[in-house]
mmCIF file of C-alpha atoms in Angstrom:
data_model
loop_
_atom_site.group_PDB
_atom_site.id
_atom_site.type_symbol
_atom_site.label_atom_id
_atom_site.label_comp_id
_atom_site.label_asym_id
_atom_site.label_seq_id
_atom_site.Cartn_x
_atom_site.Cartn_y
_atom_site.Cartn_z
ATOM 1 C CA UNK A 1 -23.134 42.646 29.295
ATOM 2 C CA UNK A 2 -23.036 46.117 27.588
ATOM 3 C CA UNK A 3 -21.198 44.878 24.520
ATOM 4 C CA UNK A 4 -23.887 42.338 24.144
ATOM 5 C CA UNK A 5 -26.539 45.188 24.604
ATOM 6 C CA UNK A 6 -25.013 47.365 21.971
ATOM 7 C CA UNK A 7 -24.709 44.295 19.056
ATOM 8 C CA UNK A 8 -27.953 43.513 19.686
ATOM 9 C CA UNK A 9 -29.277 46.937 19.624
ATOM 10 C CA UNK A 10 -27.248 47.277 16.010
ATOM 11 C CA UNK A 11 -28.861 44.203 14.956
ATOM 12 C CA UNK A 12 -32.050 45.649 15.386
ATOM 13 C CA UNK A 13 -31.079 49.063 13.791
ATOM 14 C CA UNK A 14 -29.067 47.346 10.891
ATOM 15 C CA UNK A 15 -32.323 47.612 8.557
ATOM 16 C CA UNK A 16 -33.546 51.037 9.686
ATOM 17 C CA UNK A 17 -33.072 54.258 8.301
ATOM 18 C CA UNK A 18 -31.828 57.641 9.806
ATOM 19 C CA UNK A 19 -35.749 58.906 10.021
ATOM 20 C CA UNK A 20 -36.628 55.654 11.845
ATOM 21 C CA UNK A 21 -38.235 54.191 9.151
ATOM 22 C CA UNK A 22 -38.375 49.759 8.402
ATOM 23 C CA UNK A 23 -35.592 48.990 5.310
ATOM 24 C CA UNK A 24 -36.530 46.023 2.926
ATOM 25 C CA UNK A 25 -34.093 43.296 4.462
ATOM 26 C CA UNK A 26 -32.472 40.977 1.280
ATOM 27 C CA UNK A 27 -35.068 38.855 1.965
ATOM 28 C CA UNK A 28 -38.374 41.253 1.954
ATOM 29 C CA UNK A 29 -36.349 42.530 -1.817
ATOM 30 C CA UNK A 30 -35.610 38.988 -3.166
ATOM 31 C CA UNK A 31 -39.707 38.272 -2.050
ATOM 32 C CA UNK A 32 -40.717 41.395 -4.391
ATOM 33 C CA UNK A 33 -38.131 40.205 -7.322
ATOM 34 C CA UNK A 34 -39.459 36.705 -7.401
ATOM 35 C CA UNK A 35 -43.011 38.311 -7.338
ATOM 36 C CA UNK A 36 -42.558 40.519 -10.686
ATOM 37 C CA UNK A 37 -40.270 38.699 -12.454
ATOM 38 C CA UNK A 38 -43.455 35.976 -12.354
ATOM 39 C CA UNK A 39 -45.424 38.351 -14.083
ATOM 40 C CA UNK A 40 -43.592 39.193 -17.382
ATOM 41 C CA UNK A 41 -44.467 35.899 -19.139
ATOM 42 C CA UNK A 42 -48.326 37.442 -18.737
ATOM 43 C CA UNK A 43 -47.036 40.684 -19.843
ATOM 44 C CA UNK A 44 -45.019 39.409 -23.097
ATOM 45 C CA UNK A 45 -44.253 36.365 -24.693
ATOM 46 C CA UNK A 46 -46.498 33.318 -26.040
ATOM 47 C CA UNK A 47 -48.773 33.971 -23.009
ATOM 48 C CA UNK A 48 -49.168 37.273 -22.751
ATOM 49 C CA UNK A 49 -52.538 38.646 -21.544
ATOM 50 C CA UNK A 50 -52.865 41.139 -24.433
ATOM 51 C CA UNK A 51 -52.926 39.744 -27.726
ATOM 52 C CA UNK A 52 -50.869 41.856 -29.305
ATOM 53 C CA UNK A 53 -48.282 41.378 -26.641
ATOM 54 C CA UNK A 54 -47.778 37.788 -27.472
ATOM 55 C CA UNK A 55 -44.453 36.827 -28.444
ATOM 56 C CA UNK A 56 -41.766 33.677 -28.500
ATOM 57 C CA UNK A 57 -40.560 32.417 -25.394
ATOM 58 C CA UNK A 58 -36.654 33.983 -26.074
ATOM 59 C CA UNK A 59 -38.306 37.614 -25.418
ATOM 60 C CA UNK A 60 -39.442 37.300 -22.191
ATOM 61 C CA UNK A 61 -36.630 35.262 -21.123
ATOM 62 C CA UNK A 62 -34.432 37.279 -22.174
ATOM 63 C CA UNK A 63 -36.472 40.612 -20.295
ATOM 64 C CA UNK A 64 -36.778 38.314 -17.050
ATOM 65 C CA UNK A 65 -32.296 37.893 -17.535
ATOM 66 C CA UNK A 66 -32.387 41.693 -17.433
ATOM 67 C CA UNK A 67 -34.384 42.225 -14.978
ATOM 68 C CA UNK A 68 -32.437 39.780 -12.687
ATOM 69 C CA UNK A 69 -29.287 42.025 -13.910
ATOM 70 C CA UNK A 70 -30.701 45.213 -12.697
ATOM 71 C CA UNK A 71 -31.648 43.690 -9.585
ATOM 72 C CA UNK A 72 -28.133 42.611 -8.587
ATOM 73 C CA UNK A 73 -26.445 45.803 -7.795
ATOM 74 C CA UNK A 74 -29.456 47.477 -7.424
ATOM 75 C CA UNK A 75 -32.247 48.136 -5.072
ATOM 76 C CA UNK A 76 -36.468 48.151 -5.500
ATOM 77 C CA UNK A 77 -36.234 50.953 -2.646
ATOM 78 C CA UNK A 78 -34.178 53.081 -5.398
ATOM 79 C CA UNK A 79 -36.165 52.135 -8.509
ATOM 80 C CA UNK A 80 -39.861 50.788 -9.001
ATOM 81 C CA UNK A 81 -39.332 47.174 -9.550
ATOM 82 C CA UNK A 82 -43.095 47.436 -11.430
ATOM 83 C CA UNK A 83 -42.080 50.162 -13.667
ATOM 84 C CA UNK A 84 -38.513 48.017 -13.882
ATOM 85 C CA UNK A 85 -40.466 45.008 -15.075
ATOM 86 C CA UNK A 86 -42.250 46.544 -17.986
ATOM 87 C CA UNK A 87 -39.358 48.738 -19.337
ATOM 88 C CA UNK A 88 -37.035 45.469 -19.681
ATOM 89 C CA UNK A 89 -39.975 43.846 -21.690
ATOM 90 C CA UNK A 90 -39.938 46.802 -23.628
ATOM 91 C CA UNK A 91 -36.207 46.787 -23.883
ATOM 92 C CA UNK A 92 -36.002 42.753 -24.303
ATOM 93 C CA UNK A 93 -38.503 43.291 -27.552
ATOM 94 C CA UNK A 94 -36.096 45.665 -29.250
ATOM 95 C CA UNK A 95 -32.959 43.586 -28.287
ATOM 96 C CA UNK A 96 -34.790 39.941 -29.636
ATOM 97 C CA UNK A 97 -36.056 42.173 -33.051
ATOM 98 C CA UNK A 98 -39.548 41.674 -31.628
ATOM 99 C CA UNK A 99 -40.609 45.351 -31.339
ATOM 100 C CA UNK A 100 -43.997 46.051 -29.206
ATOM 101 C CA UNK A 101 -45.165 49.415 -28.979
ATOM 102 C CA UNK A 102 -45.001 51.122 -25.540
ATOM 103 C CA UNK A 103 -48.639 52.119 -25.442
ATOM 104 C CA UNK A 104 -49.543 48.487 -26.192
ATOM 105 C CA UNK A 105 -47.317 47.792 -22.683
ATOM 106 C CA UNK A 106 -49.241 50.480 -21.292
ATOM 107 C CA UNK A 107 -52.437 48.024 -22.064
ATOM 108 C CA UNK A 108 -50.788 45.159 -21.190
ATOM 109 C CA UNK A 109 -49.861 46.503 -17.445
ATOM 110 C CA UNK A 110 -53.887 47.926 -17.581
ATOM 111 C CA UNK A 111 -54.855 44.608 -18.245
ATOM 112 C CA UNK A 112 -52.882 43.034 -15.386
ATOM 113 C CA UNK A 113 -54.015 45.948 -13.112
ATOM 114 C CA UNK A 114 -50.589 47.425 -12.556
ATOM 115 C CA UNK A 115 -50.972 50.299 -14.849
ATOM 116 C CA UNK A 116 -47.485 51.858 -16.060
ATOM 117 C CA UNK A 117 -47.442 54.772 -18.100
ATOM 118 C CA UNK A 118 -45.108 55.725 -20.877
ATOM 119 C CA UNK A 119 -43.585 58.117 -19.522
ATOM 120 C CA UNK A 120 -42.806 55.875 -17.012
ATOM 121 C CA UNK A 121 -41.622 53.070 -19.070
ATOM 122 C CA UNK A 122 -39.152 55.343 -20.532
ATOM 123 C CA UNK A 123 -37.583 56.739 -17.716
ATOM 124 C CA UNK A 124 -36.951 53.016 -16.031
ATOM 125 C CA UNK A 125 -36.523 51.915 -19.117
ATOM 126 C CA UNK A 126 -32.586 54.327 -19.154
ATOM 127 C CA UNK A 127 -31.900 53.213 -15.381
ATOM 128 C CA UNK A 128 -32.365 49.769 -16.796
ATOM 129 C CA UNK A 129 -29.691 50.364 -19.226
ATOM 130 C CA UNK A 130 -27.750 52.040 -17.219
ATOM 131 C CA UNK A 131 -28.158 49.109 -14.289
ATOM 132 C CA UNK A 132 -27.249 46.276 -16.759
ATOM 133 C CA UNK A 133 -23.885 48.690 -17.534
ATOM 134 C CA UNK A 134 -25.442 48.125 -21.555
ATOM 135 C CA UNK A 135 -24.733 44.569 -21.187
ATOM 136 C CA UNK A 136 -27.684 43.575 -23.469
ATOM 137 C CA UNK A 137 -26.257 40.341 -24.738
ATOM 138 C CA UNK A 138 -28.811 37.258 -23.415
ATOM 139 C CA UNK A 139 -28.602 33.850 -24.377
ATOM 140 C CA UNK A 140 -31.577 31.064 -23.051
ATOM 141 C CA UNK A 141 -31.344 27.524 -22.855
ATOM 142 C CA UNK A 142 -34.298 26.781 -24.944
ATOM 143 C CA UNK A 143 -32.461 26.395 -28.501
ATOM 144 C CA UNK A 144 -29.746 24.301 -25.963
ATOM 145 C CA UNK A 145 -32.890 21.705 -25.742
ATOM 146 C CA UNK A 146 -33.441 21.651 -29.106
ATOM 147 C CA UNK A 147 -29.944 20.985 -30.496
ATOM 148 C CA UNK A 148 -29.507 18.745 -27.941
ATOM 149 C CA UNK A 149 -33.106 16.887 -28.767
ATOM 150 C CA UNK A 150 -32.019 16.733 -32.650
ATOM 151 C CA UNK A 151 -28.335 15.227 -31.204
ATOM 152 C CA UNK A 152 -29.737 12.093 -29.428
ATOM 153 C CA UNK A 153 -32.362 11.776 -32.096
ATOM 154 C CA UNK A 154 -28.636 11.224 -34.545
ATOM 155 C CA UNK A 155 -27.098 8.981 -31.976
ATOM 156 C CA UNK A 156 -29.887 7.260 -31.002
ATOM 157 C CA UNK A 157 -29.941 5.559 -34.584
ATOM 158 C CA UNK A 158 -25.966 4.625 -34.656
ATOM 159 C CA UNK A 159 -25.297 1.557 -33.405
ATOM 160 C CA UNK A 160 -23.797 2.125 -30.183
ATOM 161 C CA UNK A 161 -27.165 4.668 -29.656
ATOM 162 C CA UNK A 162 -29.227 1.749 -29.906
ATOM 163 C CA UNK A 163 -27.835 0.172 -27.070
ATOM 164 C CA UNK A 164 -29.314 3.027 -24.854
ATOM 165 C CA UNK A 165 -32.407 2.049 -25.749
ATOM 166 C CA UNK A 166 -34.663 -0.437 -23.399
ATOM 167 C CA UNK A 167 -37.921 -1.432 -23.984
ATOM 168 C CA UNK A 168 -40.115 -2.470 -21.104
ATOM 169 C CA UNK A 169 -43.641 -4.365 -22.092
ATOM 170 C CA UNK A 170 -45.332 -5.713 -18.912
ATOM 171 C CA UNK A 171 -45.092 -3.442 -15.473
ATOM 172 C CA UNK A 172 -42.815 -5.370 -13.189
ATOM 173 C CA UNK A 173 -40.805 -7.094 -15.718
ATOM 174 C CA UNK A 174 -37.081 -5.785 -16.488
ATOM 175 C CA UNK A 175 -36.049 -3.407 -18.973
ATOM 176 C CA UNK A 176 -34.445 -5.205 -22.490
ATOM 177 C CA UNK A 177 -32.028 -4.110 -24.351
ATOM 178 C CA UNK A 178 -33.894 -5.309 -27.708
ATOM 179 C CA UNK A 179 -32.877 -3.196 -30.308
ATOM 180 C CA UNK A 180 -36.218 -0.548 -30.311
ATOM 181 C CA UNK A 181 -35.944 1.809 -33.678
ATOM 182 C CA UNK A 182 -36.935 5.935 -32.071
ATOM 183 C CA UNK A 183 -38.135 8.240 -33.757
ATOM 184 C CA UNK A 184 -38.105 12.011 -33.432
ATOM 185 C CA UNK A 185 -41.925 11.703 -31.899
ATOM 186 C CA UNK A 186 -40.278 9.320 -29.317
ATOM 187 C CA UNK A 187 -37.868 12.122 -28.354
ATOM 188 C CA UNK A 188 -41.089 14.549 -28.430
ATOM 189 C CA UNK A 189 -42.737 14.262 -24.749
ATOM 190 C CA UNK A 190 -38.939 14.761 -23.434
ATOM 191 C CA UNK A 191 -38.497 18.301 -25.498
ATOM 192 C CA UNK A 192 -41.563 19.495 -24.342
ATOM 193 C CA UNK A 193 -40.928 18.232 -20.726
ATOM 194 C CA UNK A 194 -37.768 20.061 -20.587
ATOM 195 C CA UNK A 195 -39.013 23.224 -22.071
ATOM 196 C CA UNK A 196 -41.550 23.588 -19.247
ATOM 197 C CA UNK A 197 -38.415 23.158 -16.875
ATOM 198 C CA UNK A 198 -36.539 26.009 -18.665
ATOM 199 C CA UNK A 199 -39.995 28.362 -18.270
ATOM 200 C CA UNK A 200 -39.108 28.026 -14.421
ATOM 201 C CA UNK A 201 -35.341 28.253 -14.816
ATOM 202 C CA UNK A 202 -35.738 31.453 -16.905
ATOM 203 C CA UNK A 203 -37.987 33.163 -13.882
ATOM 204 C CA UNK A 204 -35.336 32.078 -10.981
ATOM 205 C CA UNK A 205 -31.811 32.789 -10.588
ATOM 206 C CA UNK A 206 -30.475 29.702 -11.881
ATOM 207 C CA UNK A 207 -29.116 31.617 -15.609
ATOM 208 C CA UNK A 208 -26.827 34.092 -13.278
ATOM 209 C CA UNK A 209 -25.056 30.360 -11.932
ATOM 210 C CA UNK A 210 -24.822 28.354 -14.864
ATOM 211 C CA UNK A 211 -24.640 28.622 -18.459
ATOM 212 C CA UNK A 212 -27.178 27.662 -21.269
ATOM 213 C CA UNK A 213 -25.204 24.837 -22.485
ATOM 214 C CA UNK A 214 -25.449 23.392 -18.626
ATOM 215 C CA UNK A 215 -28.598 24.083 -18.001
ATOM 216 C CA UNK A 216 -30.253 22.876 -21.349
ATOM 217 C CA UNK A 217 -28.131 19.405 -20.454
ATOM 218 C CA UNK A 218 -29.755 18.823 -16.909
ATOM 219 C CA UNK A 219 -33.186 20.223 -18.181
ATOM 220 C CA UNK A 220 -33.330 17.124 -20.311
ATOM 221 C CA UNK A 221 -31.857 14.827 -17.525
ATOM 222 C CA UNK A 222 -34.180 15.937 -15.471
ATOM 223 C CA UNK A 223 -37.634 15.711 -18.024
ATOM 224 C CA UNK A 224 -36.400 12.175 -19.033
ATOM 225 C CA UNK A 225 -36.461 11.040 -14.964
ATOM 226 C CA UNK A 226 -39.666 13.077 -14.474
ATOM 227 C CA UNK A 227 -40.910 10.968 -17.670
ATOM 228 C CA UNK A 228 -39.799 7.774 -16.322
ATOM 229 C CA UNK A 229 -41.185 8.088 -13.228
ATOM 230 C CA UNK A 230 -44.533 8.942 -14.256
ATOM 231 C CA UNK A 231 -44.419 6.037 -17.068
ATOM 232 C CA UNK A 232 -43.495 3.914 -13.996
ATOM 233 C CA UNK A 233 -46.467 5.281 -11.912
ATOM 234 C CA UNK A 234 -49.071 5.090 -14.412
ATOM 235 C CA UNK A 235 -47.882 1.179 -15.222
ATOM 236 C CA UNK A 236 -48.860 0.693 -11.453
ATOM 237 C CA UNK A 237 -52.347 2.122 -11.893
ATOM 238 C CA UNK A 238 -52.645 -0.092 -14.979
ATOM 239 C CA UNK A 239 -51.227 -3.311 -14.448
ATOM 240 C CA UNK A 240 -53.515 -5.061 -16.501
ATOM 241 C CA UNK A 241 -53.443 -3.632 -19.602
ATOM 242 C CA UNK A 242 -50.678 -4.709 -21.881
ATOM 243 C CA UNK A 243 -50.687 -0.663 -23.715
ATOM 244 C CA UNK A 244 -48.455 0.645 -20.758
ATOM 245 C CA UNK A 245 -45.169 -0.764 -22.669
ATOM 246 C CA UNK A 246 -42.871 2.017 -23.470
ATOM 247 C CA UNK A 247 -39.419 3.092 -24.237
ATOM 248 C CA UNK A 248 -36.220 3.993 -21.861
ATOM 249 C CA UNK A 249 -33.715 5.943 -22.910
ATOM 250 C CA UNK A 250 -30.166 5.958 -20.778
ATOM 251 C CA UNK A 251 -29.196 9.452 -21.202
ATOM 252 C CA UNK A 252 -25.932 8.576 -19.119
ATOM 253 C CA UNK A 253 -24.594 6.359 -22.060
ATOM 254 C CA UNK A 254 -24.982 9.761 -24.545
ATOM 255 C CA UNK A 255 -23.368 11.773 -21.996
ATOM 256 C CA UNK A 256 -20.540 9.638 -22.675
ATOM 257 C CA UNK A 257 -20.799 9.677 -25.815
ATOM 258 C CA UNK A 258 -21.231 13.238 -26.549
ATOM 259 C CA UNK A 259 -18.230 14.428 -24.455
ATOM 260 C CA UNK A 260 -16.269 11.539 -24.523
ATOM 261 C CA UNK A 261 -13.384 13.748 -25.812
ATOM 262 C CA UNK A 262 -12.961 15.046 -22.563
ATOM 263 C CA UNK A 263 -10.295 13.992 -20.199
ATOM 264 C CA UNK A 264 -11.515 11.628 -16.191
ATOM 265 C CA UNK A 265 -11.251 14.945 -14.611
ATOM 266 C CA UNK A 266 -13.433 17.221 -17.133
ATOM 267 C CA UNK A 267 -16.096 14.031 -16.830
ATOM 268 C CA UNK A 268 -16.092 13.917 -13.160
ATOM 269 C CA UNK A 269 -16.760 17.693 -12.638
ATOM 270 C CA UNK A 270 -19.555 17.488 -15.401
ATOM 271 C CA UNK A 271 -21.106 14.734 -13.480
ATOM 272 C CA UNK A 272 -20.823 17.017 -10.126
ATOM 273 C CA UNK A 273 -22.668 19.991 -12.080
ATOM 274 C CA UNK A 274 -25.257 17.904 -13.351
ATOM 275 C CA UNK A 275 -26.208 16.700 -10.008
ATOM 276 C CA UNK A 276 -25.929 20.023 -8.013
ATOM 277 C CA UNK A 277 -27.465 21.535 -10.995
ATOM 278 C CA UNK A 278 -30.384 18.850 -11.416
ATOM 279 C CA UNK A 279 -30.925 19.013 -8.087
ATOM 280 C CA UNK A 280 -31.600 22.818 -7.808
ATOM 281 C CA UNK A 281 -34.345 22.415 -10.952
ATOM 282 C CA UNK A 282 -36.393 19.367 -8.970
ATOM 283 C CA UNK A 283 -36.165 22.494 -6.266
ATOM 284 C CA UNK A 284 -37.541 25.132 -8.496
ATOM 285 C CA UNK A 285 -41.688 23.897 -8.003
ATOM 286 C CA UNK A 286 -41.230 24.908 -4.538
ATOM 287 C CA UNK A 287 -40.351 28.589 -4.686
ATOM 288 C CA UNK A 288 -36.401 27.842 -4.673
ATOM 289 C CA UNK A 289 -33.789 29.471 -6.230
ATOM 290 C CA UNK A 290 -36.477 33.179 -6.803
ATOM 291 C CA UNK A 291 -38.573 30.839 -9.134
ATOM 292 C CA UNK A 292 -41.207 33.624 -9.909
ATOM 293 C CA UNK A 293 -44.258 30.479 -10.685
ATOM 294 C CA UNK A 294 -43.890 28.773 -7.521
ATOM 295 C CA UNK A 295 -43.565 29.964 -4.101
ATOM 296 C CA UNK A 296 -45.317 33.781 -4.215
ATOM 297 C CA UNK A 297 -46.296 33.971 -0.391
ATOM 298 C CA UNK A 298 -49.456 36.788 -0.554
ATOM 299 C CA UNK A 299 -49.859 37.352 2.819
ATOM 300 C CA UNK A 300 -46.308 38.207 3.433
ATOM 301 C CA UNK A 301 -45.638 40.109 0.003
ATOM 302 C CA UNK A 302 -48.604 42.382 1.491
ATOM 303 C CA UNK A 303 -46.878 43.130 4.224
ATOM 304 C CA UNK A 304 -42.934 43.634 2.451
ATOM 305 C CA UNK A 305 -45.518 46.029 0.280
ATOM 306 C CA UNK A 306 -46.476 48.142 3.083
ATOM 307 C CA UNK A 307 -43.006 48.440 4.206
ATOM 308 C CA UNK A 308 -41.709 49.230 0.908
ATOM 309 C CA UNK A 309 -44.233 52.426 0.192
ATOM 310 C CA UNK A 310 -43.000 53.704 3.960
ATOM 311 C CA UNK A 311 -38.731 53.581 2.337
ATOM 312 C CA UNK A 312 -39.329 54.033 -1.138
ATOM 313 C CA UNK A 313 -37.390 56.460 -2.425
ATOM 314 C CA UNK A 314 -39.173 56.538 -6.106
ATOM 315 C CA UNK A 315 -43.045 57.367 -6.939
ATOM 316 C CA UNK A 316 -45.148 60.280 -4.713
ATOM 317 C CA UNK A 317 -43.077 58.737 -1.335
ATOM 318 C CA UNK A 318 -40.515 61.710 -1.297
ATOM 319 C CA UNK A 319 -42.762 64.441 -1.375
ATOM 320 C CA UNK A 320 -45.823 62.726 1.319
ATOM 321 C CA UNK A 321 -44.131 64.463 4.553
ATOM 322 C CA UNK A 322 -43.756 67.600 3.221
ATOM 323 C CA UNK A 323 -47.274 67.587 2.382
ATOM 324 C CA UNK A 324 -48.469 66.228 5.909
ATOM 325 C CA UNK A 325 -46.409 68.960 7.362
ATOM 326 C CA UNK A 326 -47.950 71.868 5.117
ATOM 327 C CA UNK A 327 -51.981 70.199 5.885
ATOM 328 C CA UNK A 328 -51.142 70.551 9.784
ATOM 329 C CA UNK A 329 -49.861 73.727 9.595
ATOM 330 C CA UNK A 330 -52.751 74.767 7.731
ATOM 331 C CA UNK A 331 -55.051 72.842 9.962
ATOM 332 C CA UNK A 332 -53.550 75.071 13.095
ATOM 333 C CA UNK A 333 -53.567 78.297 11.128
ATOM 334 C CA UNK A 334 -57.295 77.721 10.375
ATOM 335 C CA UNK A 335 -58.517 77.078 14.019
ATOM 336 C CA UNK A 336 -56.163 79.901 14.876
#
């Protein structure tokens, strides 16, 4: 029917514009976010490409936060998600008292091969402010990990703490609940489990859903199953050797513990955020959630690329038809 022809035909228009040209669609921009975002632990923090560029882990989480900010209620067709990217490093170093100079940026995006000047920097670096309405406060769940890691290390040597403890000796036999002493090097392969976790949560969108406190609690849920199973796995490969005993701890039982103040309702939602929440982070490794280390699809950023320099409306883009229009003219005058 004609109605039918016309919503189609306005589907197929909705991401044009008036010249014609192909709009990003929220997927093509989310595809270009996730892409970046990936890129500013190699432009600063403790693996930064450029020496001199290296930094702790809290400044480039806490420029990847902004740059999610901008990116909310703003577009990369308006404003050069590249030249975005470096300017909230740059801001992110002033904000965590980790100052870098801009030219060293500049060397850090040469070194990448994504060169940035300074000028450059600067200028995104006010529409960044400006984007993130000054909101410059960023909290990351790494230190969340770490109080939480020196917690159970405290309960775990109470009384009722041991009782979360179980041993398991030969592969296939049942856990015990012997009393097992642990020490903070017990605790230690967990920490550092759960800290890679948060290195994927701080590149995806999962710190604009849920808070540090949350998401420091079901990084270590989550690196305490991923340890388990693993422990569990290798005991297979190694049945005969009597090394593969180890120690379980029942995180559950400190959950409890540690919010046992709380009334059947407050417990029952926790456990409902956990598992949504734990849930999302086992999803993270594929791409999920705009996890900028997993996911990055080459072959079709290439193409969202091409569409992007065509609706741009930042870099030479604005001026290109113009130009065309003053070549041809000159072309005709010539053979004239």
């Amino acid at each position: 029917s004609p109605e039918n022809n016309e919503s189609s035909a306005g589907v197929q228009d909705e991401w044009k514009s008036f010249d014609g040209h192909d709009l990003l669609n929220p997927e093509d921009e989310q595809s270009l976010i996730q892409f970046y975002i990936g890129k500013i632990p190699s432009l600063l923090g403790p693996a930064a490409q450029l020496s001199r560029l290296r930094r702790r882990e809290g400044v480039s989480a806490t420029a990847s936060l902004l740059f999610r900010r901008f990116y909310l209620s703003n577009s990369v067709m308006m404003f050069d998600p590249k030249a975005i990217m470096v300017a909230a490093a740059f801001l992110a170093s002033k904000i965590e008292d980790a100052t870098v100079n801009v030219h060293d940026l500049v060397k850090g995006t040469e070194e990448m091969q994504a060169l940035v000047s300074a000028p450059d920097i600067i200028v995104a670096e006010l529409h960044l402010l400006c984007g993130v309405d000054k909101d410059l406060m960023c909290h990351h769940p790494y230190k969340t990990v770490l109080a939480y890691t020196e917690d159970l290390r405290t309960y775990l040597k109470s009384e009722r703490g041991r009782k979360a403890v179980m041993s398991t000796s030969v592969p296939g036999e049942s856990s015990s609940r012997t009393p097992v002493i642990v020490s903070g090097e017990d605790l230690r392969p967990m920490h550092d489990n759960a800290r890679l976790i948060v290195e994927d949560i701080c590149v995806s969108d999962v710190p604009l859903m849920y808070t540090p406190g949350q998401i420091g609690l079901a990084a270590m849920l989550v690196a305490n199953e991923d340890l388990k199973k693993k422990r569990d796995e290798n005991a297979e490969k190694e049945k005969a050797e009597a090394s593969t005993s180890y120690v379980k701890i029942d995180l559950s039982s400190y959950v409890k513990y540690r919010f046992e103040g709380r009334s059947e309702k407050e417990h029952a939602l926790l456990k409902i955020q956990m598992n949504e929440l734990m849930a999302m982070l086992g999803e993270l490794k594929d791409g999920k959630y705009g996890c900028g280390n997993h996911g990055i699809d080459m072959g079709a950023l290439k193409v969202v690329h091409k569409k992007l320099k065509k609706c741009r409306r930042w870099g030479d883009n604005s001026g290109k038809d113009e130009n065309k229009k003053k070549k041809k003219k000159k072309r005709k005058a010539e053979s004239g």
